[in-house]
CSV table of C-alpha atoms and ligand atoms in Angstrom, one decimal:
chain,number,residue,atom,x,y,z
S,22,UNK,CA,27.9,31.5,-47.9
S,23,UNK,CA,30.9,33.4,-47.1
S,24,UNK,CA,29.0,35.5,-44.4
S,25,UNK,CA,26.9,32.9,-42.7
S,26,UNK,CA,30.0,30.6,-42.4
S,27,UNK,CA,31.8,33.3,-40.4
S,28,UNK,CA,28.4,33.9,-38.6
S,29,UNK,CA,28.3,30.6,-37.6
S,30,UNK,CA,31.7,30.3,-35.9
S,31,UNK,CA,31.3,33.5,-33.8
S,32,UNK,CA,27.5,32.2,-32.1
S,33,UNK,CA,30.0,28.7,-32.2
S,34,UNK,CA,32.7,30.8,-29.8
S,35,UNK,CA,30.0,32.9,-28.2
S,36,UNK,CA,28.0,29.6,-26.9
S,37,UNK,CA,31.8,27.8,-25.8
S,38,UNK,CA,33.1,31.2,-24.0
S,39,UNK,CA,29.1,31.2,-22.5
S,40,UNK,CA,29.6,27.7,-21.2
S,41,UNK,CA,33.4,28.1,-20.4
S,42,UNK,CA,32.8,31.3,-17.8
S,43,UNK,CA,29.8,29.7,-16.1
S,44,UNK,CA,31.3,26.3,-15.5
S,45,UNK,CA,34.4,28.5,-13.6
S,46,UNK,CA,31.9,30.6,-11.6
S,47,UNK,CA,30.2,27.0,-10.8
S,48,UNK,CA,33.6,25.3,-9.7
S,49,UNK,CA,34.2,28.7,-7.7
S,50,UNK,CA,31.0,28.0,-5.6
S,51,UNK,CA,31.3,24.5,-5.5
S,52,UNK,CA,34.6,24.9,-3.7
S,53,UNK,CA,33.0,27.8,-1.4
S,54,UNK,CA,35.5,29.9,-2.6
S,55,UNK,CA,34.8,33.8,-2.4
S,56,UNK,CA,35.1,35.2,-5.4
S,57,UNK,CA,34.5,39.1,-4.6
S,58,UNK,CA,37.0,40.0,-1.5
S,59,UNK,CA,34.9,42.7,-0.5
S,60,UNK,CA,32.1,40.6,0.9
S,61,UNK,CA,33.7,38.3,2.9
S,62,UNK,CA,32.5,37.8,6.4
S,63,UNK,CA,34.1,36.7,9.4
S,64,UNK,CA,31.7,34.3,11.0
S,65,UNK,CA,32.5,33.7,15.0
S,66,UNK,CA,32.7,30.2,16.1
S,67,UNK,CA,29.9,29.0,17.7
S,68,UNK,CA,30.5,27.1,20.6
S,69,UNK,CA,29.1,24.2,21.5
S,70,UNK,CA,30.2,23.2,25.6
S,71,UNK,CA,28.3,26.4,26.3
S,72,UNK,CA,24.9,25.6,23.9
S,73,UNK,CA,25.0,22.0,25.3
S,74,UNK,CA,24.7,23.8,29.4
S,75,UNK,CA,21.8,25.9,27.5
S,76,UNK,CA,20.2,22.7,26.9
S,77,UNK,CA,21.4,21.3,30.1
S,78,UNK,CA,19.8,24.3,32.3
S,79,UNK,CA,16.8,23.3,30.9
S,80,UNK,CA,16.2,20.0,32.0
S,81,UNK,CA,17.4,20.2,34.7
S,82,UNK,CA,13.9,22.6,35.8
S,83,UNK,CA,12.5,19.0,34.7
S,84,UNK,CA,9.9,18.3,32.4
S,85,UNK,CA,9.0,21.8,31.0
S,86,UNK,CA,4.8,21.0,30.8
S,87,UNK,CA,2.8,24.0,30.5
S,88,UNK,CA,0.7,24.9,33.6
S,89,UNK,CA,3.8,23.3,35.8
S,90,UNK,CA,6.0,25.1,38.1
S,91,UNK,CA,9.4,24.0,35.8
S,92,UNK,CA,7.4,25.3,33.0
S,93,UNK,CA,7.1,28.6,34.5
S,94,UNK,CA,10.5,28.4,36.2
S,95,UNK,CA,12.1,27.4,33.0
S,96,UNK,CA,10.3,30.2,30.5
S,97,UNK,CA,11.4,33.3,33.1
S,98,UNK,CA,15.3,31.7,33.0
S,99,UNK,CA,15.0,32.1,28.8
S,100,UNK,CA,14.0,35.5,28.7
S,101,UNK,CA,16.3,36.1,31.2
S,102,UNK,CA,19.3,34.8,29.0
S,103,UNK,CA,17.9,36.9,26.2
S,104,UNK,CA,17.9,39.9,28.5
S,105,UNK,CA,21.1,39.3,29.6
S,106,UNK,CA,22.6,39.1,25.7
S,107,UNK,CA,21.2,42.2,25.3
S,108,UNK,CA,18.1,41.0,23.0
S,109,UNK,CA,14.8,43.0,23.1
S,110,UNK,CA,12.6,41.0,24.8
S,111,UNK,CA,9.2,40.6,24.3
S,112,UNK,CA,6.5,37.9,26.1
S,113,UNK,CA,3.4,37.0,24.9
S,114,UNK,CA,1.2,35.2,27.8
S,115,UNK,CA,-1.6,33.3,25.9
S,116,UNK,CA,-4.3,30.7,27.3
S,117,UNK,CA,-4.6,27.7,24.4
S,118,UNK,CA,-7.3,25.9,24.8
S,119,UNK,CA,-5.5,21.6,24.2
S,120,UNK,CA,-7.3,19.4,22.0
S,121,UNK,CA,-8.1,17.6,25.4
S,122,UNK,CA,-9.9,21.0,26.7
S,123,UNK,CA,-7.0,22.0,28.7
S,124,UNK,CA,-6.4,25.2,28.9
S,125,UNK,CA,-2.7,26.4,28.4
S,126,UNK,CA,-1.3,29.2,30.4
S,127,UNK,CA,1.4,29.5,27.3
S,128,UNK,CA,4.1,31.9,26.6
S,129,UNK,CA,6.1,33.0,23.8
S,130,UNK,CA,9.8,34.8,24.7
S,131,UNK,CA,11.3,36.9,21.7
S,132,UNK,CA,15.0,38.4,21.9
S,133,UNK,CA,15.1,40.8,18.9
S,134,UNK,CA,18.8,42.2,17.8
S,135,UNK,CA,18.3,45.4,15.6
S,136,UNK,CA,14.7,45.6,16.2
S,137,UNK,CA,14.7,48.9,14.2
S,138,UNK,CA,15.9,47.0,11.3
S,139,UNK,CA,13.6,46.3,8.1
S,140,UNK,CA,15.7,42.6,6.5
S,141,UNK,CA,15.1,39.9,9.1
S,142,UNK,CA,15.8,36.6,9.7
S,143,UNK,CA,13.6,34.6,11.9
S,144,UNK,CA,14.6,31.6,13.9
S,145,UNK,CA,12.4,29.1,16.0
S,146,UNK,CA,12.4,26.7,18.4
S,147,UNK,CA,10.1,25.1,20.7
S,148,UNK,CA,11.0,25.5,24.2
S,149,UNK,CA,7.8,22.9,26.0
S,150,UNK,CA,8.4,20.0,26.4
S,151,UNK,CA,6.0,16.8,25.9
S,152,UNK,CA,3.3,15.7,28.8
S,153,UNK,CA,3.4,12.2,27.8
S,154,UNK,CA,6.2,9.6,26.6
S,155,UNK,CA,3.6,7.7,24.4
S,156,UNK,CA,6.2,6.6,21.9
S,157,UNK,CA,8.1,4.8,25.0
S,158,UNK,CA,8.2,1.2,24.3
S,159,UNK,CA,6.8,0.4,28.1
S,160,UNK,CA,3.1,1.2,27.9
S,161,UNK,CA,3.9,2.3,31.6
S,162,UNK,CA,5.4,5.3,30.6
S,163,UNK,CA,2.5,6.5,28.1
S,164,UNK,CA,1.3,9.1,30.4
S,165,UNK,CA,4.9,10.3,32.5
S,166,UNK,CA,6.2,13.4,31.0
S,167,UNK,CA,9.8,13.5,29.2
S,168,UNK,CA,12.8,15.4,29.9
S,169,UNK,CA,13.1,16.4,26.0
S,170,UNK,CA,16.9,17.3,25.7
S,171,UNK,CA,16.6,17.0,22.2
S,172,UNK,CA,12.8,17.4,21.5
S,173,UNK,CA,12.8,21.1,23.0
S,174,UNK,CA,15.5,21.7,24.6
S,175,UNK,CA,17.9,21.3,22.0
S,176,UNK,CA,17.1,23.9,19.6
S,177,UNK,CA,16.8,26.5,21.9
S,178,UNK,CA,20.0,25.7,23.7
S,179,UNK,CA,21.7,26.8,19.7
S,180,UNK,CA,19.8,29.8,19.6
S,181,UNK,CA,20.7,30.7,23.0
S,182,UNK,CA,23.9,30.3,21.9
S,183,UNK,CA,23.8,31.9,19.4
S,184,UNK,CA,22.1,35.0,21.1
S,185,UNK,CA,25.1,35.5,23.3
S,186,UNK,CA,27.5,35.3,19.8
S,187,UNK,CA,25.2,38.3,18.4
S,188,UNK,CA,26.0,39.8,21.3
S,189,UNK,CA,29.6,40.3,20.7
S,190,UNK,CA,29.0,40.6,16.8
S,191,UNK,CA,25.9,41.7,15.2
S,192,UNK,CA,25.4,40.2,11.6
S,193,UNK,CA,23.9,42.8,8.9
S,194,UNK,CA,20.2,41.6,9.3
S,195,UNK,CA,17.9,42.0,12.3
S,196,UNK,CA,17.8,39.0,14.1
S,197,UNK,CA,14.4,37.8,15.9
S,198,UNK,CA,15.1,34.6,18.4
S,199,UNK,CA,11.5,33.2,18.9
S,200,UNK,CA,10.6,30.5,21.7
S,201,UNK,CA,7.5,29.2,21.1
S,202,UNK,CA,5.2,27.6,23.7
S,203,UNK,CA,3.2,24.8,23.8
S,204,UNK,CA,4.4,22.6,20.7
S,205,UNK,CA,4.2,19.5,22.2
S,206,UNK,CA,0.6,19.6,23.4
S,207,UNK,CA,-0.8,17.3,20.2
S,208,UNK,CA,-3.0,14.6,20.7
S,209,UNK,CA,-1.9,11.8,22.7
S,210,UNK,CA,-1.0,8.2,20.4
S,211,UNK,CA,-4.0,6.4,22.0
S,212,UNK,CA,-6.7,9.8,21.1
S,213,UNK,CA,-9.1,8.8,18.4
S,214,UNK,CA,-10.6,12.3,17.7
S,215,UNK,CA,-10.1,15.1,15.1
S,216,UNK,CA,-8.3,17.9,14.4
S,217,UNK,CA,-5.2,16.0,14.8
S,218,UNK,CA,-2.7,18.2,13.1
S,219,UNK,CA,-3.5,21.4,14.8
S,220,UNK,CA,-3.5,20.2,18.2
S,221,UNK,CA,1.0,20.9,17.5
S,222,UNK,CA,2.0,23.5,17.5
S,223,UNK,CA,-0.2,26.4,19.5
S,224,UNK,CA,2.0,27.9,20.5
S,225,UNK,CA,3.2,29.0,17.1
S,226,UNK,CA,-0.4,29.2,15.9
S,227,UNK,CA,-0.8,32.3,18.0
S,228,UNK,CA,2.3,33.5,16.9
S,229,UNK,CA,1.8,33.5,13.2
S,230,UNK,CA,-1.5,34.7,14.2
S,231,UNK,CA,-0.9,37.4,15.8
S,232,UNK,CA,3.0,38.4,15.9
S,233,UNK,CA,4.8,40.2,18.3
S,234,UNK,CA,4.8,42.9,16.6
S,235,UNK,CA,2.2,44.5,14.2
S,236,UNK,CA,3.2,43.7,10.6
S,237,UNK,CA,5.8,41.9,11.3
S,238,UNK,CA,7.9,40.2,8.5
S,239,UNK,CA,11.4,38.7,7.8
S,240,UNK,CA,13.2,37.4,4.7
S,241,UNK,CA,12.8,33.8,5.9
S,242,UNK,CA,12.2,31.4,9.0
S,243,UNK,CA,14.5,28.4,9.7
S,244,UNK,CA,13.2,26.7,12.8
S,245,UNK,CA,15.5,23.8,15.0
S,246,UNK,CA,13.6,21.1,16.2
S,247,UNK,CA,15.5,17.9,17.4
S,248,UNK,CA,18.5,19.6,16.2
S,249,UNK,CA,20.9,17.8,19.2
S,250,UNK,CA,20.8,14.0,18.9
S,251,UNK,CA,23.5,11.6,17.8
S,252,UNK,CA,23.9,11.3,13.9
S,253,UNK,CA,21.1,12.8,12.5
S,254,UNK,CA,20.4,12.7,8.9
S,255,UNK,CA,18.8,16.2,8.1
S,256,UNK,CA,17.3,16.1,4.5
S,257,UNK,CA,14.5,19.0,2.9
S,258,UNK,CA,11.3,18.7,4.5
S,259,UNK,CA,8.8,18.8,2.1
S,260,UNK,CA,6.8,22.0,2.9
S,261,UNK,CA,10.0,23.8,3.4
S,262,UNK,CA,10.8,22.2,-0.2
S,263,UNK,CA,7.9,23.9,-1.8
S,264,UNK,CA,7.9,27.3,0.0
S,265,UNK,CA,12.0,28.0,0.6
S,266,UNK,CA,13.7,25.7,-1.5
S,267,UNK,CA,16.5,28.9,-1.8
S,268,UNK,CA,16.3,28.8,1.9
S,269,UNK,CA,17.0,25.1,2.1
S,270,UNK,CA,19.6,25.3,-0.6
S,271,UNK,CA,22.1,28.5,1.8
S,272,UNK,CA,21.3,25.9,4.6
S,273,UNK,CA,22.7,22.7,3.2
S,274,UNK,CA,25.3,24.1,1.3
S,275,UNK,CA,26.9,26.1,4.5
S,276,UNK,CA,26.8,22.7,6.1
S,277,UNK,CA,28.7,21.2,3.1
S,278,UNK,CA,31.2,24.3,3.0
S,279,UNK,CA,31.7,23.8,7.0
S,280,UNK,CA,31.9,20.1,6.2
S,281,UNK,CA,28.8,18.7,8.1
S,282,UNK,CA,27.6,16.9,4.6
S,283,UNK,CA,27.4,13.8,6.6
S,284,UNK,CA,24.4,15.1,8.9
S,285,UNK,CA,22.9,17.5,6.2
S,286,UNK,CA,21.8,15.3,3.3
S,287,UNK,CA,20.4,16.6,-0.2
S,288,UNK,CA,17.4,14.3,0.5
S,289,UNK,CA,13.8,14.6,0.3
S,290,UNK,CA,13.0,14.0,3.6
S,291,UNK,CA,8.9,13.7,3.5
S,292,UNK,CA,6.8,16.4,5.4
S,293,UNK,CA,6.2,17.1,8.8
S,294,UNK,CA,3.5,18.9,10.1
S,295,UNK,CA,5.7,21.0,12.6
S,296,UNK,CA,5.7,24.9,13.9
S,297,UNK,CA,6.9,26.0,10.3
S,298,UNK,CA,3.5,24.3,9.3
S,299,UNK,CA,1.3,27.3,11.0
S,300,UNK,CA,4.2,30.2,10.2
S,301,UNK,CA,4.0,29.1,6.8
S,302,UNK,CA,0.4,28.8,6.9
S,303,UNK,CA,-0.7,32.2,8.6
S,304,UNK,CA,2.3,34.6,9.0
S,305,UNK,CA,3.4,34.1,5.2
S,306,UNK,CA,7.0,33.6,6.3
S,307,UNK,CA,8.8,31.3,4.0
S,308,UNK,CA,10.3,28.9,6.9
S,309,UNK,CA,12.0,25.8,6.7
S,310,UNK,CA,12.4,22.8,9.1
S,311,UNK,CA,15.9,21.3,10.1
S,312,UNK,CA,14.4,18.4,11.4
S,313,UNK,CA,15.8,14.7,11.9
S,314,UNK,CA,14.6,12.7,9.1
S,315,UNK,CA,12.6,9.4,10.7
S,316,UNK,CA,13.0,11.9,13.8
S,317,UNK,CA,15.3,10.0,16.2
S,318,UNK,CA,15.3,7.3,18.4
S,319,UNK,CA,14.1,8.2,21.3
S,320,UNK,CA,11.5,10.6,20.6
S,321,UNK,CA,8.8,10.8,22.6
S,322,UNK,CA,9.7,8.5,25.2
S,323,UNK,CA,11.7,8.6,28.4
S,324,UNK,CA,15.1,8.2,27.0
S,325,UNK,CA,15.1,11.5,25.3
S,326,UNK,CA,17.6,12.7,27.9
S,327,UNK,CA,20.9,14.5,28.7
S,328,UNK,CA,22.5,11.4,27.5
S,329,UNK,CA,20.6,11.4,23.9
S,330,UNK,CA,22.6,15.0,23.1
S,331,UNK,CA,25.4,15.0,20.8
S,332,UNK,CA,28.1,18.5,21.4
S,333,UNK,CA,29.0,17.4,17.5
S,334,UNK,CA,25.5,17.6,16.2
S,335,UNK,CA,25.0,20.9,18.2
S,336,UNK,CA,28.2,22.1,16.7
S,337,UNK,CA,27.3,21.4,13.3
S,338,UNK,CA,23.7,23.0,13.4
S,339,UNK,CA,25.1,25.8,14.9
S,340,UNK,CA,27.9,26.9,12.8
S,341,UNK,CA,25.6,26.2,9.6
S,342,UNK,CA,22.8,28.5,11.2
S,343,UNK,CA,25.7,31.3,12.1
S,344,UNK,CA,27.4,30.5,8.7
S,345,UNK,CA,23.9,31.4,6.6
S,346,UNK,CA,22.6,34.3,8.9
S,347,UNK,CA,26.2,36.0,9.0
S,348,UNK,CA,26.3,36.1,5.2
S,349,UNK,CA,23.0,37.5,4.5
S,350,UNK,CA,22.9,41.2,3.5
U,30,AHN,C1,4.0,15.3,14.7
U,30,AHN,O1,4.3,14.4,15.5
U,30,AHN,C2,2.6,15.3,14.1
U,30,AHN,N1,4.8,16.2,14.3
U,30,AHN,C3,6.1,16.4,14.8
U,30,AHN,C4,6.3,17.6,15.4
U,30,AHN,C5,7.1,17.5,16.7
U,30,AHN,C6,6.7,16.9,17.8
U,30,AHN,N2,8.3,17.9,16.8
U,30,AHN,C7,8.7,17.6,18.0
U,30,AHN,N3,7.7,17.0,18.6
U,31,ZN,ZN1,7.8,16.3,20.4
């Protein structure tokens, strides 16, 4: 009796001590503190006047249509940028045959940091822009091609950004900057036929396919789409839910720790069939979406212009992106 009384009370102090330690260690992360000095980081400070003249140099090439001289003009300027922040550069010129029968004279730009480098992280963005504004509330527009500031231009405006911050300071992990192509090409609103889903993204379909490099891999994707518009709500996409939740989880709780909580909601934000869709799919990288939830207002239509961009939401992406990829060892 004696025995198992004082048996008792030490499992009784074991399980409070147990509890005690791991509710510190919790408060410790909750408040983003660092709890080993060793590992801190400095992160640089993104900055956002000079991502939102990235997205500005863009558009003003004009609507960035495959096949079009602004396409072309506006796909040399990127790898150009990466050239000149001293990425690795690597093109991949493709013909995708559209859902339409098309065909595509496509091309993906990669700026690699550390290409020698086995841990990875990937980052995506779509750099076309759409041929038709068929969300546009005047039926007029349904066939005019948009500017897309945000859908497009935005994300790789970060990354160019971003590109010129690895520059001046490399994290630990290779970093692989990937502009897809022809994103945008997916079947028109008023188009009846099949194979609806993957008439998006071929760019990255050929991509995932068939890297730019044999074998590639990297720890994880996180891929910007519409990453620049006014008060977005960013919650987990469902597909990047079930493959990266880990990944979503760094993402989200940088944005808290940088206090961007306000745009980066614990949500689940439904699934959209996107570029992370096909990397997923075929390149096995586990890649999630930051991705407007309900998308934003004027996607797909005319108004998706210079004036739809937000320097605070480009800011805020930005620094969360730098924040994660910084601390990864
Ligand atoms: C669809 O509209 C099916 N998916 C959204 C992917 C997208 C289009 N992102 C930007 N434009
Ligand atoms: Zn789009």
């Amino acid at each position: 009796m004696k025995r198992n009384y004082t048996f008792t009370s030490l499992l009784l102090l074991l399980i409070i001590a147990t509890v005690a330690c791991s509710n510190n260690s919790k408060k410790a992360a909750d408040n983003g503190e660092e709890t080993d000095t060793k590992s801190v980081v400095n992160v640089p400070q993104f900055n956002a006047d000079s991502a939102y003249q990235y997205v500005k140099s863009q558009v003003d090439f004009g609507p960035r249509v495959p096949n079009t001289d602004a396409h072309k003009a506006c796909g040399d300027y990127l790898a150009q940028k990466l050239e000149q922040f001293g990425a690795k550069v690597y093109n991949q010129n493709i013909n995708l045959p559209a859902y339409n029968g098309t065909l595509l004279k496509a091309r993906n730009i990669i700026g690699a940091y550390k290409p020698e480098a086995k841990k990875r992280i990937a980052l995506f963005s779509h750099w076309d822009s759409r041929p038709w504004a068929d969300q546009d509330p005047d039926e007029k527009k349904h066939y005019t091609p948009i500017l897309g500031a945000n859908d497009g231009a935005s994300g790789v405006g970060v990354l160019l950004e971003i590109a010129r911050q690895i520059q001046q300071q490399q994290p630990e992990l290779g970093i692989d900057i990937i502009f897809v192509d022809a994103e945008d090409y997916g079947t028109h609103s008023a188009y009846q036929g099949k194979h609806q889903e993957e008439s998006w993204g071929l760019g990255s379909q050929a991509w995932a396919r068939n890297p730019h490099i044999a074998d590639y891999n990297a720890r994880f994707g996180i891929l910007l789409d519409m990453v620049g518009g006014k008060n977005p709500e960013f919650r987990y996409e469902r597909l990047s839910e079930e493959v990266a939740s880990n990944v979503n989880r760094k993402v989200w709780k940088a944005a808290k720790q940088l206090g961007y909580d306000r745009f980066f909601v614990p949500k689940d934000g439904g699934e959209v069939t996107d570029d992370h869709t096909f990397i997923n799919r075929y390149a096995k990288i586990p890649t999630i979406d930051i991705v407007p939830y309900g998308f934003f207002e004027h996607w797909h239509t005319e108004k998706d212009d210079m004036d739809a961009i937000s320097k605070e939401t480009l800011q805020a992406v930005g620094q969360t992106v730098m924040q994660v990829i910084y601390n990864e060892k």
